[in-house]
Amino acid sequence: MFSHKKPLLTDEFLDELAKEISQLYGDPAKKQNKEQEHEGYWMQNPGGKREK
């Protein structure tokens, strides 16, 4: 039968790694939200013309 083995990477290690990557490169969810907001602006204002 199979014996239970310890994982190579612990959940705590992976959580800390994810935090560090987010600090270095930014949070992907926040970045995606900013991109969607930017797309929404251009879809409402084609050609970049500002409404007065």
Short mmCIF file of the N, C-alpha and C atoms (twelve columns), coordinates in Angstrom:
data_MODEL
# 
_entry.id   MODEL 
# 
loop_
_atom_site.group_PDB 
_atom_site.id 
_atom_site.type_symbol 
_atom_site.label_atom_id 
_atom_site.label_alt_id 
_atom_site.label_comp_id 
_atom_site.label_asym_id 
_atom_site.label_seq_id 
_atom_site.Cartn_x 
_atom_site.Cartn_y 
_atom_site.Cartn_z 
_atom_site.pdbx_PDB_model_num 
ATOM 1   N N  . MET A 1  0.833   -1.187 0.000   1 
ATOM 2   C CA . MET A 1  0.000   0.000  0.000   1 
ATOM 3   C C  . MET A 1  0.884   1.259  0.000   1 
ATOM 4   N N  . PHE A 2  0.210   2.377  -0.171  1 
ATOM 5   C CA . PHE A 2  0.931   3.649  -0.217  1 
ATOM 6   C C  . PHE A 2  1.164   4.185  1.184   1 
ATOM 7   N N  . SER A 3  2.352   4.685  1.406   1 
ATOM 8   C CA . SER A 3  2.620   5.345  2.685   1 
ATOM 9   C C  . SER A 3  2.461   6.852  2.491   1 
ATOM 10  N N  . HIS A 4  2.030   7.521  3.523   1 
ATOM 11  C CA . HIS A 4  1.809   8.970  3.454   1 
ATOM 12  C C  . HIS A 4  3.159   9.676  3.511   1 
ATOM 13  N N  . LYS A 5  3.481   10.457 2.472   1 
ATOM 14  C CA . LYS A 5  4.764   11.161 2.422   1 
ATOM 15  C C  . LYS A 5  4.551   12.633 2.715   1 
ATOM 16  N N  . LYS A 6  5.593   13.252 3.226   1 
ATOM 17  C CA . LYS A 6  5.555   14.698 3.456   1 
ATOM 18  C C  . LYS A 6  5.672   15.411 2.108   1 
ATOM 19  N N  . PRO A 7  4.925   16.505 1.932   1 
ATOM 20  C CA . PRO A 7  5.046   17.257 0.677   1 
ATOM 21  C C  . PRO A 7  6.404   17.958 0.604   1 
ATOM 22  N N  . LEU A 8  6.865   18.176 -0.609  1 
ATOM 23  C CA . LEU A 8  8.143   18.871 -0.787  1 
ATOM 24  C C  . LEU A 8  8.049   20.323 -0.340  1 
ATOM 25  N N  . LEU A 9  6.908   20.968 -0.636  1 
ATOM 26  C CA . LEU A 9  6.706   22.372 -0.283  1 
ATOM 27  C C  . LEU A 9  5.488   22.470 0.632   1 
ATOM 28  N N  . THR A 10 5.655   23.142 1.744   1 
ATOM 29  C CA . THR A 10 4.546   23.275 2.688   1 
ATOM 30  C C  . THR A 10 3.616   24.409 2.266   1 
ATOM 31  N N  . ASP A 11 2.400   24.390 2.792   1 
ATOM 32  C CA . ASP A 11 1.442   25.459 2.515   1 
ATOM 33  C C  . ASP A 11 1.978   26.802 3.002   1 
ATOM 34  N N  . GLU A 12 2.628   26.803 4.149   1 
ATOM 35  C CA . GLU A 12 3.174   28.044 4.708   1 
ATOM 36  C C  . GLU A 12 4.227   28.630 3.769   1 
ATOM 37  N N  . PHE A 13 5.100   27.760 3.245   1 
ATOM 38  C CA . PHE A 13 6.130   28.222 2.320   1 
ATOM 39  C C  . PHE A 13 5.503   28.813 1.060   1 
ATOM 40  N N  . LEU A 14 4.503   28.126 0.516   1 
ATOM 41  C CA . LEU A 14 3.852   28.607 -0.706  1 
ATOM 42  C C  . LEU A 14 3.110   29.917 -0.468  1 
ATOM 43  N N  . ASP A 15 2.495   30.080 0.709   1 
ATOM 44  C CA . ASP A 15 1.822   31.342 1.045   1 
ATOM 45  C C  . ASP A 15 2.819   32.488 1.104   1 
ATOM 46  N N  . GLU A 16 3.949   32.261 1.749   1 
ATOM 47  C CA . GLU A 16 4.979   33.298 1.844   1 
ATOM 48  C C  . GLU A 16 5.550   33.626 0.467   1 
ATOM 49  N N  . LEU A 17 5.728   32.621 -0.348  1 
ATOM 50  C CA . LEU A 17 6.233   32.826 -1.714  1 
ATOM 51  C C  . LEU A 17 5.248   33.663 -2.525  1 
ATOM 52  N N  . ALA A 18 3.968   33.361 -2.398  1 
ATOM 53  C CA . ALA A 18 2.942   34.127 -3.123  1 
ATOM 54  C C  . ALA A 18 2.942   35.587 -2.672  1 
ATOM 55  N N  . LYS A 19 3.088   35.834 -1.369  1 
ATOM 56  C CA . LYS A 19 3.145   37.213 -0.851  1 
ATOM 57  C C  . LYS A 19 4.346   37.952 -1.428  1 
ATOM 58  N N  . GLU A 20 5.487   37.278 -1.437  1 
ATOM 59  C CA . GLU A 20 6.711   37.905 -1.931  1 
ATOM 60  C C  . GLU A 20 6.603   38.231 -3.424  1 
ATOM 61  N N  . ILE A 21 6.052   37.318 -4.196  1 
ATOM 62  C CA . ILE A 21 5.875   37.557 -5.629  1 
ATOM 63  C C  . ILE A 21 4.913   38.716 -5.860  1 
ATOM 64  N N  . SER A 22 3.837   38.775 -5.070  1 
ATOM 65  C CA . SER A 22 2.875   39.871 -5.199  1 
ATOM 66  C C  . SER A 22 3.534   41.207 -4.884  1 
ATOM 67  N N  . GLN A 23 4.402   41.234 -3.891  1 
ATOM 68  C CA . GLN A 23 5.096   42.474 -3.538  1 
ATOM 69  C C  . GLN A 23 6.045   42.894 -4.655  1 
ATOM 70  N N  . LEU A 24 6.713   41.931 -5.270  1 
ATOM 71  C CA . LEU A 24 7.679   42.250 -6.317  1 
ATOM 72  C C  . LEU A 24 7.021   42.641 -7.635  1 
ATOM 73  N N  . TYR A 25 5.975   41.926 -8.007  1 
ATOM 74  C CA . TYR A 25 5.404   42.097 -9.340  1 
ATOM 75  C C  . TYR A 25 3.983   42.631 -9.341  1 
ATOM 76  N N  . GLY A 26 3.421   42.867 -8.194  1 
ATOM 77  C CA . GLY A 26 2.053   43.370 -8.117  1 
ATOM 78  C C  . GLY A 26 1.045   42.245 -8.044  1 
ATOM 79  N N  . ASP A 27 -0.101  42.576 -7.519  1 
ATOM 80  C CA . ASP A 27 -1.172  41.606 -7.356  1 
ATOM 81  C C  . ASP A 27 -1.897  41.438 -8.687  1 
ATOM 82  N N  . PRO A 28 -1.962  40.218 -9.234  1 
ATOM 83  C CA . PRO A 28 -2.603  40.022 -10.542 1 
ATOM 84  C C  . PRO A 28 -4.067  40.455 -10.573 1 
ATOM 85  N N  . ALA A 29 -4.787  40.264 -9.497  1 
ATOM 86  C CA . ALA A 29 -6.205  40.654 -9.474  1 
ATOM 87  C C  . ALA A 29 -6.341  42.167 -9.588  1 
ATOM 88  N N  . LYS A 30 -5.508  42.905 -8.873  1 
ATOM 89  C CA . LYS A 30 -5.546  44.370 -8.957  1 
ATOM 90  C C  . LYS A 30 -5.154  44.831 -10.354 1 
ATOM 91  N N  . LYS A 31 -4.127  44.197 -10.925 1 
ATOM 92  C CA . LYS A 31 -3.662  44.567 -12.258 1 
ATOM 93  C C  . LYS A 31 -4.763  44.313 -13.284 1 
ATOM 94  N N  . GLN A 32 -5.449  43.184 -13.150 1 
ATOM 95  C CA . GLN A 32 -6.525  42.851 -14.082 1 
ATOM 96  C C  . GLN A 32 -7.655  43.860 -13.967 1 
ATOM 97  N N  . ASN A 33 -8.003  44.275 -12.746 1 
ATOM 98  C CA . ASN A 33 -9.056  45.269 -12.552 1 
ATOM 99  C C  . ASN A 33 -8.687  46.591 -13.214 1 
ATOM 100 N N  . LYS A 34 -7.435  47.007 -13.077 1 
ATOM 101 C CA . LYS A 34 -6.990  48.258 -13.703 1 
ATOM 102 C C  . LYS A 34 -7.074  48.156 -15.224 1 
ATOM 103 N N  . GLU A 35 -6.701  47.004 -15.776 1 
ATOM 104 C CA . GLU A 35 -6.773  46.818 -17.224 1 
ATOM 105 C C  . GLU A 35 -8.225  46.862 -17.697 1 
ATOM 106 N N  . GLN A 36 -9.135  46.270 -16.939 1 
ATOM 107 C CA . GLN A 36 -10.543 46.285 -17.312 1 
ATOM 108 C C  . GLN A 36 -11.096 47.704 -17.251 1 
ATOM 109 N N  . GLU A 37 -10.703 48.472 -16.241 1 
ATOM 110 C CA . GLU A 37 -11.150 49.861 -16.139 1 
ATOM 111 C C  . GLU A 37 -10.641 50.651 -17.342 1 
ATOM 112 N N  . HIS A 38 -9.387  50.414 -17.713 1 
ATOM 113 C CA . HIS A 38 -8.777  51.101 -18.852 1 
ATOM 114 C C  . HIS A 38 -9.523  50.739 -20.139 1 
ATOM 115 N N  . GLU A 39 -9.826  49.455 -20.327 1 
ATOM 116 C CA . GLU A 39 -10.575 49.026 -21.510 1 
ATOM 117 C C  . GLU A 39 -11.942 49.682 -21.540 1 
ATOM 118 N N  . GLY A 40 -12.594 49.748 -20.394 1 
ATOM 119 C CA . GLY A 40 -13.918 50.354 -20.311 1 
ATOM 120 C C  . GLY A 40 -13.888 51.810 -20.734 1 
ATOM 121 N N  . TYR A 41 -12.849 52.533 -20.358 1 
ATOM 122 C CA . TYR A 41 -12.715 53.944 -20.735 1 
ATOM 123 C C  . TYR A 41 -12.635 54.073 -22.248 1 
ATOM 124 N N  . TRP A 42 -11.794 53.253 -22.866 1 
ATOM 125 C CA . TRP A 42 -11.613 53.358 -24.313 1 
ATOM 126 C C  . TRP A 42 -12.827 52.864 -25.078 1 
ATOM 127 N N  . MET A 43 -13.582 51.951 -24.507 1 
ATOM 128 C CA . MET A 43 -14.785 51.485 -25.193 1 
ATOM 129 C C  . MET A 43 -15.854 52.582 -25.136 1 
ATOM 130 N N  . GLN A 44 -15.866 53.362 -24.062 1 
ATOM 131 C CA . GLN A 44 -16.831 54.454 -23.938 1 
ATOM 132 C C  . GLN A 44 -16.386 55.681 -24.730 1 
ATOM 133 N N  . ASN A 45 -15.084 55.849 -24.914 1 
ATOM 134 C CA . ASN A 45 -14.529 57.025 -25.581 1 
ATOM 135 C C  . ASN A 45 -13.595 56.595 -26.710 1 
ATOM 136 N N  . PRO A 46 -14.131 56.065 -27.808 1 
ATOM 137 C CA . PRO A 46 -13.256 55.622 -28.896 1 
ATOM 138 C C  . PRO A 46 -12.439 56.785 -29.454 1 
ATOM 139 N N  . GLY A 47 -11.212 56.508 -29.776 1 
ATOM 140 C CA . GLY A 47 -10.334 57.538 -30.328 1 
ATOM 141 C C  . GLY A 47 -9.719  58.410 -29.261 1 
ATOM 142 N N  . GLY A 48 -10.052 58.153 -28.004 1 
ATOM 143 C CA . GLY A 48 -9.477  58.908 -26.899 1 
ATOM 144 C C  . GLY A 48 -10.008 60.312 -26.756 1 
ATOM 145 N N  . LYS A 49 -11.136 60.612 -27.400 1 
ATOM 146 C CA . LYS A 49 -11.713 61.955 -27.307 1 
ATOM 147 C C  . LYS A 49 -12.372 62.126 -25.935 1 
ATOM 148 N N  . ARG A 50 -12.070 63.210 -25.294 1 
ATOM 149 C CA . ARG A 50 -12.650 63.481 -23.989 1 
ATOM 150 C C  . ARG A 50 -13.981 64.175 -24.144 1 
ATOM 151 N N  . GLU A 51 -14.913 63.726 -23.340 1 
ATOM 152 C CA . GLU A 51 -16.224 64.376 -23.361 1 
ATOM 153 C C  . GLU A 51 -16.188 65.597 -22.475 1 
ATOM 154 N N  . LYS A 52 -16.863 66.680 -22.899 1 
ATOM 155 C CA . LYS A 52 -16.884 67.891 -22.100 1 
ATOM 156 C C  . LYS A 52 -18.196 68.032 -21.387 1 
# 
